[in-house]
Amino acid sequence: MTDYFDLVADGLQKPPSLAEIENGLEIATRDVANHMGEHRHQSECTKVLMDRFVYSDSDRCSDKATSLALGILKIFGRQINNSLELTSSKAIGALLELAKQMFQKTTESKASVDSCEEALTCVANSMLQRDDCRPRFSQCGGFEVIAEIIRSEKITSTIAFLCGRCLLLALVSNEDARYLVEELDMPVILARAVRMYLDCETGRNDDKQWLSEGRFSSQQVMAELLKAGMSLCVLFQRSTSGTAAENTLDDSIPEKHVAKLLELLRVSLDVACALPITSQGHLTDASKQAFSIALNFSTKRPMAVEDMWLPGAKVGNGDNAGKCDYVYRVYSLFEQLIAHVVSDDSRNADITDLVGQYQAELTPVTLVLLRLVAEHVEIRRQILRRVYPEETRTVEVEKLPEERSGISAKLVRLLRIPQGGMLPGAIGDLLLALMSQDVKQFIMAVGYGNAAGYMLARGIDIPEDVLQQVAGAGANRVPVDPVTGRAFDQAAVDRELAAMTDEEKEREAERLFVLFERLNKTGIIKVENPVRMAAQSGRFEEELSDTDDRP
């Protein structure tokens, strides 16, 4: 048996037979490394395959032969020095047309499915290798091909994944996004495809076995399709922002296209809420992409979005609590993720590394919850009761905020992590929103020491009277220390001072002096150092021991 490329090089007088072509391609596939060394030879091999299988059908005598040829092209296409033969407009257009033809025959043979997959992989590899290939995809009608394939219910997981990957790579401009939304209804197409694989994942599509056929799981397919959906949402909203001619609503969504985008939002929320957290305590990749999409939408307007979050109820109606499935499922996921980062038995442990591992997935969830809390009064009240349960507000008031039970203490611990990326800021924003943007109440809830870094980063002014003792909410009106956030007991302080030696008092005074000087220099606070004031007023007198030899 002869290698296919040797067979072609021999220049046989008569066309090779089907058996010769298939056997030759199998040998070439097995020995493909022999054709990948010298650039000129590899380019010639690529040209042979493109001429005989892609640009024409001269050797496309069977689906198996086509699949084998495209498989070799896929391997060649991974080499950057071979990209020119596969990234031209002519090559991209022909590969897309071949993928479309093979997809239309997928019900006929497994080889036609393989051919479609290999052709789409070649296109995706070309766009990965050369950025200038990406605009050619749309110029060659790539978006239309992808839309036609994804619309079909007879689509394997590998083909669906590759369609999502091609769409993600090719979607590079605002104009592309507008065309996909306005002309091809791509948000609806993506939403229905994701829904199909979500039903497969949750066992509601057991009669569609072909969905699970392929190299990728349902969750991987959903993640890839939602990545493309995320890119589509961002670019489309950029394309409509600031356009006076468009009747836009919140977040720059043209009203006439709201229904299309809401289908994508709805399935994103369904994915986020339906897929459980992994055994390692993380969101699935599909859920991460779903939350990223949700961040692109207001939760209040247009009214159709509000109805999605709050079905059958108006904001302010106390009956909302039992009708906001999405809201409380999002909050449940939030609590579960927080529990994995800050466990009840790790109050004194360093969680910086864990925060680094979780911040990329926990931050979007926090921001979605923040938006709900900020835009809906009733949701804010309900979430506030869950973060600060009524029964613990007075019972634990004497404990530091970070040492109390429940999720509030965990949030305070996350708030004060300096290396937490965007997460501490998002947590601070959420807690401040729960306090209705009342800075004083926020400080009383978390303690100024815990809030100082966040407030400095956000440029939030400190109320003038925040360092004075203020009355905290509670049955007995227990005074609360705004610096620590816990109840202030003057009698306990007096007992503690009485038990200290003069040397201990002096060391504590020096420590406080240095601390206040440092805070003033860094700009965190701008107040007169109380230790210096005490010394200047004569209320503080330095005592020297008998052994002190200072003059």
Tab-separated table of C-alpha atoms in Angstrom, residues 269-516:
chain	number	residue	atom	x	y	z
A	269	LEU	CA	-30.040	32.035	34.858
A	270	ASP	CA	-31.471	28.550	34.435
A	271	VAL	CA	-27.974	27.155	33.874
A	272	ALA	CA	-26.548	29.028	36.861
A	273	CYS	CA	-29.317	27.852	39.155
A	274	ALA	CA	-29.693	24.286	37.842
A	275	LEU	CA	-26.071	23.151	37.908
A	276	PRO	CA	-24.813	22.329	41.418
A	277	ILE	CA	-21.470	23.402	42.782
A	278	THR	CA	-18.732	20.869	42.059
A	279	SER	CA	-17.397	18.464	44.670
A	280	GLN	CA	-14.369	20.779	45.038
A	281	GLY	CA	-16.682	23.644	45.922
A	282	HIS	CA	-16.499	25.592	42.647
A	283	LEU	CA	-19.009	26.736	40.077
A	284	THR	CA	-19.070	24.778	36.844
A	285	ASP	CA	-17.576	26.549	33.812
A	286	ALA	CA	-21.066	26.848	32.336
A	287	SER	CA	-22.339	28.555	35.503
A	288	LYS	CA	-19.400	30.985	35.480
A	289	GLN	CA	-20.239	32.050	31.942
A	290	ALA	CA	-23.922	32.302	32.845
A	291	PHE	CA	-23.218	34.773	35.656
A	292	SER	CA	-20.982	36.803	33.330
A	293	ILE	CA	-23.915	37.165	30.944
A	294	ALA	CA	-26.290	38.119	33.783
A	295	LEU	CA	-23.956	40.983	34.698
A	296	ASN	CA	-24.731	42.650	31.370
A	297	PHE	CA	-28.374	43.203	32.247
A	298	SER	CA	-30.223	45.441	34.645
A	299	THR	CA	-32.537	43.583	37.003
A	300	LYS	CA	-35.124	46.365	36.960
A	301	ARG	CA	-35.685	47.656	33.448
A	302	PRO	CA	-37.080	46.997	30.938
A	303	MET	CA	-40.115	45.591	32.718
A	304	ALA	CA	-39.640	42.191	31.054
A	305	VAL	CA	-36.337	41.785	32.910
A	306	GLU	CA	-37.920	42.692	36.240
A	307	ASP	CA	-40.709	40.205	35.593
A	308	MET	CA	-38.108	37.536	35.008
A	309	TRP	CA	-36.435	38.151	38.357
A	310	LEU	CA	-39.688	38.878	40.205
A	311	PRO	CA	-42.392	36.874	38.415
A	312	GLY	CA	-45.958	37.830	39.166
A	313	ALA	CA	-45.118	40.499	41.720
A	314	LYS	CA	-44.254	44.166	41.900
A	315	VAL	CA	-41.267	45.410	43.831
A	316	GLY	CA	-42.335	46.506	47.272
A	317	ASN	CA	-44.933	43.798	47.615
A	318	GLY	CA	-44.156	41.728	50.674
A	319	ASP	CA	-45.277	38.579	48.838
A	320	ASN	CA	-42.184	38.740	46.638
A	321	ALA	CA	-40.190	36.524	48.980
A	322	GLY	CA	-41.803	33.334	47.812
A	323	LYS	CA	-41.838	34.282	44.124
A	324	CYS	CA	-38.188	35.162	43.475
A	325	ASP	CA	-36.730	31.767	42.683
A	326	TYR	CA	-33.813	33.158	40.693
A	327	VAL	CA	-32.939	35.654	43.416
A	328	TYR	CA	-32.771	33.190	46.260
A	329	ARG	CA	-31.119	30.469	44.234
A	330	VAL	CA	-28.403	32.986	43.355
A	331	TYR	CA	-28.123	33.886	47.040
A	332	SER	CA	-27.922	30.197	47.952
A	333	LEU	CA	-25.009	29.719	45.534
A	334	PHE	CA	-23.389	32.826	47.011
A	335	GLU	CA	-23.644	31.404	50.527
A	336	GLN	CA	-22.247	28.033	49.438
A	337	LEU	CA	-19.234	29.617	47.753
A	338	ILE	CA	-18.573	31.850	50.767
A	339	ALA	CA	-18.713	28.784	53.036
A	340	HIS	CA	-15.996	27.076	50.963
A	341	VAL	CA	-13.734	30.128	51.191
A	342	VAL	CA	-14.379	30.985	54.851
A	343	SER	CA	-15.375	27.954	56.862
A	344	ASP	CA	-16.754	28.182	60.409
A	345	ASP	CA	-13.659	26.508	61.866
A	346	SER	CA	-11.069	28.692	60.111
A	347	ARG	CA	-11.570	32.007	61.880
A	348	ASN	CA	-7.883	32.392	62.678
A	349	ALA	CA	-6.558	30.869	59.447
A	350	ASP	CA	-5.010	32.774	56.545
A	351	ILE	CA	-7.520	32.548	53.678
A	352	THR	CA	-5.618	34.697	51.181
A	353	ASP	CA	-4.792	31.757	48.903
A	354	LEU	CA	-8.383	30.516	48.935
A	355	VAL	CA	-9.647	33.982	48.078
A	356	GLY	CA	-7.273	34.009	45.114
A	357	GLN	CA	-8.687	30.698	43.905
A	358	TYR	CA	-12.333	31.773	44.219
A	359	GLN	CA	-12.345	35.469	43.416
A	360	ALA	CA	-12.783	35.040	39.628
A	361	GLU	CA	-16.017	33.080	40.107
A	362	LEU	CA	-17.276	34.589	43.376
A	363	THR	CA	-16.945	38.209	42.236
A	364	PRO	CA	-19.530	37.959	39.381
A	365	VAL	CA	-21.998	36.197	41.699
A	366	THR	CA	-21.495	38.961	44.275
A	367	LEU	CA	-22.004	41.664	41.650
A	368	VAL	CA	-25.236	40.085	40.391
A	369	LEU	CA	-26.506	39.928	43.980
A	370	LEU	CA	-25.365	43.534	44.523
A	371	ARG	CA	-27.389	44.658	41.548
A	372	LEU	CA	-30.492	42.944	42.863
A	373	VAL	CA	-30.033	44.475	46.318
A	374	ALA	CA	-29.342	47.946	44.934
A	375	GLU	CA	-32.287	47.990	42.505
A	376	HIS	CA	-35.043	46.368	44.600
A	377	VAL	CA	-36.011	47.528	48.094
A	378	GLU	CA	-37.858	44.346	49.005
A	379	ILE	CA	-34.970	42.142	47.857
A	380	ARG	CA	-32.629	44.276	49.963
A	381	ARG	CA	-34.780	43.718	53.037
A	382	GLN	CA	-34.970	39.979	52.478
A	383	ILE	CA	-31.220	39.550	51.910
A	384	LEU	CA	-30.446	41.806	54.893
A	385	ARG	CA	-32.467	39.474	57.125
A	386	ARG	CA	-30.456	36.524	55.852
A	387	VAL	CA	-27.076	38.189	56.315
A	388	TYR	CA	-27.995	39.745	59.679
A	389	PRO	CA	-30.681	37.515	61.260
A	390	GLU	CA	-32.819	39.323	63.836
A	391	GLU	CA	-32.111	36.755	66.544
A	392	THR	CA	-28.338	37.317	66.422
A	393	ARG	CA	-28.249	41.108	66.213
A	394	THR	CA	-28.389	41.675	69.968
A	395	VAL	CA	-27.102	38.333	71.202
A	396	GLU	CA	-23.710	38.677	69.511
A	397	VAL	CA	-23.308	42.432	69.727
A	398	GLU	CA	-20.425	42.085	72.194
A	399	LYS	CA	-18.382	40.046	69.704
A	400	LEU	CA	-16.211	41.520	66.989
A	401	PRO	CA	-18.047	41.512	63.619
A	402	GLU	CA	-15.501	39.084	62.148
A	403	GLU	CA	-15.922	36.670	65.074
A	404	ARG	CA	-19.693	36.347	65.020
A	405	SER	CA	-21.595	33.373	63.668
A	406	GLY	CA	-23.165	33.207	60.241
A	407	ILE	CA	-22.327	34.681	56.890
A	408	SER	CA	-21.927	38.289	58.074
A	409	ALA	CA	-18.659	37.472	59.858
A	410	LYS	CA	-17.363	35.655	56.778
A	411	LEU	CA	-18.117	38.662	54.602
A	412	VAL	CA	-16.245	40.946	57.000
A	413	ARG	CA	-13.225	38.649	56.840
A	414	LEU	CA	-13.306	38.756	53.043
A	415	LEU	CA	-13.719	42.538	53.093
A	416	ARG	CA	-10.351	43.016	54.789
A	417	ILE	CA	-8.251	40.769	52.489
A	418	PRO	CA	-5.863	43.214	50.757
A	419	GLN	CA	-4.767	40.725	48.058
A	420	GLY	CA	-8.273	39.636	47.128
A	421	GLY	CA	-8.453	41.408	43.764
A	422	MET	CA	-11.916	42.755	42.989
A	423	LEU	CA	-13.694	40.536	45.504
A	424	PRO	CA	-13.205	42.592	48.727
A	425	GLY	CA	-14.461	45.691	46.923
A	426	ALA	CA	-17.524	43.821	45.641
A	427	ILE	CA	-18.221	42.482	49.140
A	428	GLY	CA	-17.929	45.999	50.568
A	429	ASP	CA	-20.295	47.350	47.910
A	430	LEU	CA	-22.810	44.630	48.756
A	431	LEU	CA	-22.668	45.291	52.504
A	432	LEU	CA	-22.982	49.045	51.955
A	433	ALA	CA	-25.976	48.477	49.668
A	434	LEU	CA	-27.591	46.306	52.339
A	435	MET	CA	-27.266	49.314	54.658
A	436	SER	CA	-29.040	51.494	52.048
A	437	GLN	CA	-25.756	53.350	51.361
A	438	ASP	CA	-25.705	54.623	54.958
A	439	VAL	CA	-21.969	54.885	55.669
A	440	LYS	CA	-22.434	55.202	59.424
A	441	GLN	CA	-24.574	52.072	59.617
A	442	PHE	CA	-22.059	50.275	57.417
A	443	ILE	CA	-19.221	51.164	59.780
A	444	MET	CA	-21.269	50.154	62.795
A	445	ALA	CA	-21.989	46.791	61.163
A	446	VAL	CA	-18.451	45.858	60.128
A	447	GLY	CA	-16.224	48.048	62.318
A	448	TYR	CA	-14.141	50.950	61.047
A	449	GLY	CA	-10.942	48.927	61.320
A	450	ASN	CA	-12.370	46.405	58.857
A	451	ALA	CA	-13.950	49.035	56.605
A	452	ALA	CA	-11.029	51.499	56.426
A	453	GLY	CA	-9.230	49.903	53.482
A	454	TYR	CA	-12.418	49.540	51.444
A	455	MET	CA	-13.520	53.115	52.177
A	456	LEU	CA	-10.120	54.510	51.229
A	457	ALA	CA	-10.135	52.564	47.946
A	458	ARG	CA	-13.670	53.759	47.127
A	459	GLY	CA	-13.006	57.353	48.187
A	460	ILE	CA	-15.802	57.283	50.765
A	461	ASP	CA	-15.671	60.137	53.268
A	462	ILE	CA	-15.805	59.230	56.935
A	463	PRO	CA	-18.628	60.885	58.892
A	464	GLU	CA	-17.240	63.438	61.314
A	465	ASP	CA	-18.775	61.794	64.334
A	466	VAL	CA	-17.939	58.216	63.372
A	467	LEU	CA	-15.159	57.856	65.929
A	468	GLN	CA	-17.437	58.951	68.732
A	469	GLN	CA	-19.489	56.426	70.613
A	470	VAL	CA	-22.926	56.125	69.085
A	471	ALA	CA	-25.922	54.185	70.147
A	472	GLY	CA	-26.386	50.919	68.268
A	473	ALA	CA	-29.683	49.236	67.507
A	474	GLY	CA	-30.658	46.827	70.241
A	475	ALA	CA	-33.188	46.234	72.946
A	476	ASN	CA	-30.968	47.763	75.629
A	477	ARG	CA	-29.426	50.449	73.375
A	478	VAL	CA	-25.975	49.002	73.966
A	479	PRO	CA	-23.246	51.506	72.983
A	480	VAL	CA	-21.213	50.256	70.026
A	481	ASP	CA	-17.554	51.014	69.388
A	482	PRO	CA	-17.487	52.170	65.745
A	483	VAL	CA	-13.822	51.212	65.358
A	484	THR	CA	-14.283	47.551	66.258
A	485	GLY	CA	-18.013	47.208	65.590
A	486	ARG	CA	-18.734	45.457	68.898
A	487	ALA	CA	-20.513	46.592	72.064
A	488	PHE	CA	-18.562	49.021	74.219
A	489	ASP	CA	-18.539	48.262	77.963
A	490	GLN	CA	-16.890	51.102	79.914
A	491	ALA	CA	-16.821	49.080	83.131
A	492	ALA	CA	-14.942	46.283	81.370
A	493	VAL	CA	-12.447	48.812	79.988
A	494	ASP	CA	-11.893	50.302	83.440
A	495	ARG	CA	-11.248	46.833	84.871
A	496	GLU	CA	-8.796	46.085	82.096
A	497	LEU	CA	-6.907	49.334	82.662
A	498	ALA	CA	-6.774	48.760	86.416
A	499	ALA	CA	-5.187	45.384	85.861
A	500	MET	CA	-2.399	46.809	83.666
A	501	THR	CA	0.984	47.755	85.100
A	502	ASP	CA	2.445	51.194	84.456
A	503	GLU	CA	4.914	49.646	82.041
A	504	GLU	CA	2.097	47.991	80.080
A	505	LYS	CA	0.182	51.272	79.965
A	506	GLU	CA	3.257	53.056	78.614
A	507	ARG	CA	3.807	50.426	75.913
A	508	GLU	CA	0.139	50.633	74.878
A	509	ALA	CA	0.313	54.430	74.705
A	510	GLU	CA	3.412	54.263	72.511
A	511	ARG	CA	1.744	51.708	70.251
A	512	LEU	CA	-1.335	53.915	69.853
A	513	PHE	CA	0.826	56.970	69.182
A	514	VAL	CA	2.674	55.207	66.362
A	515	LEU	CA	-0.574	53.794	64.950
A	516	PHE	CA	-2.334	57.170	64.772
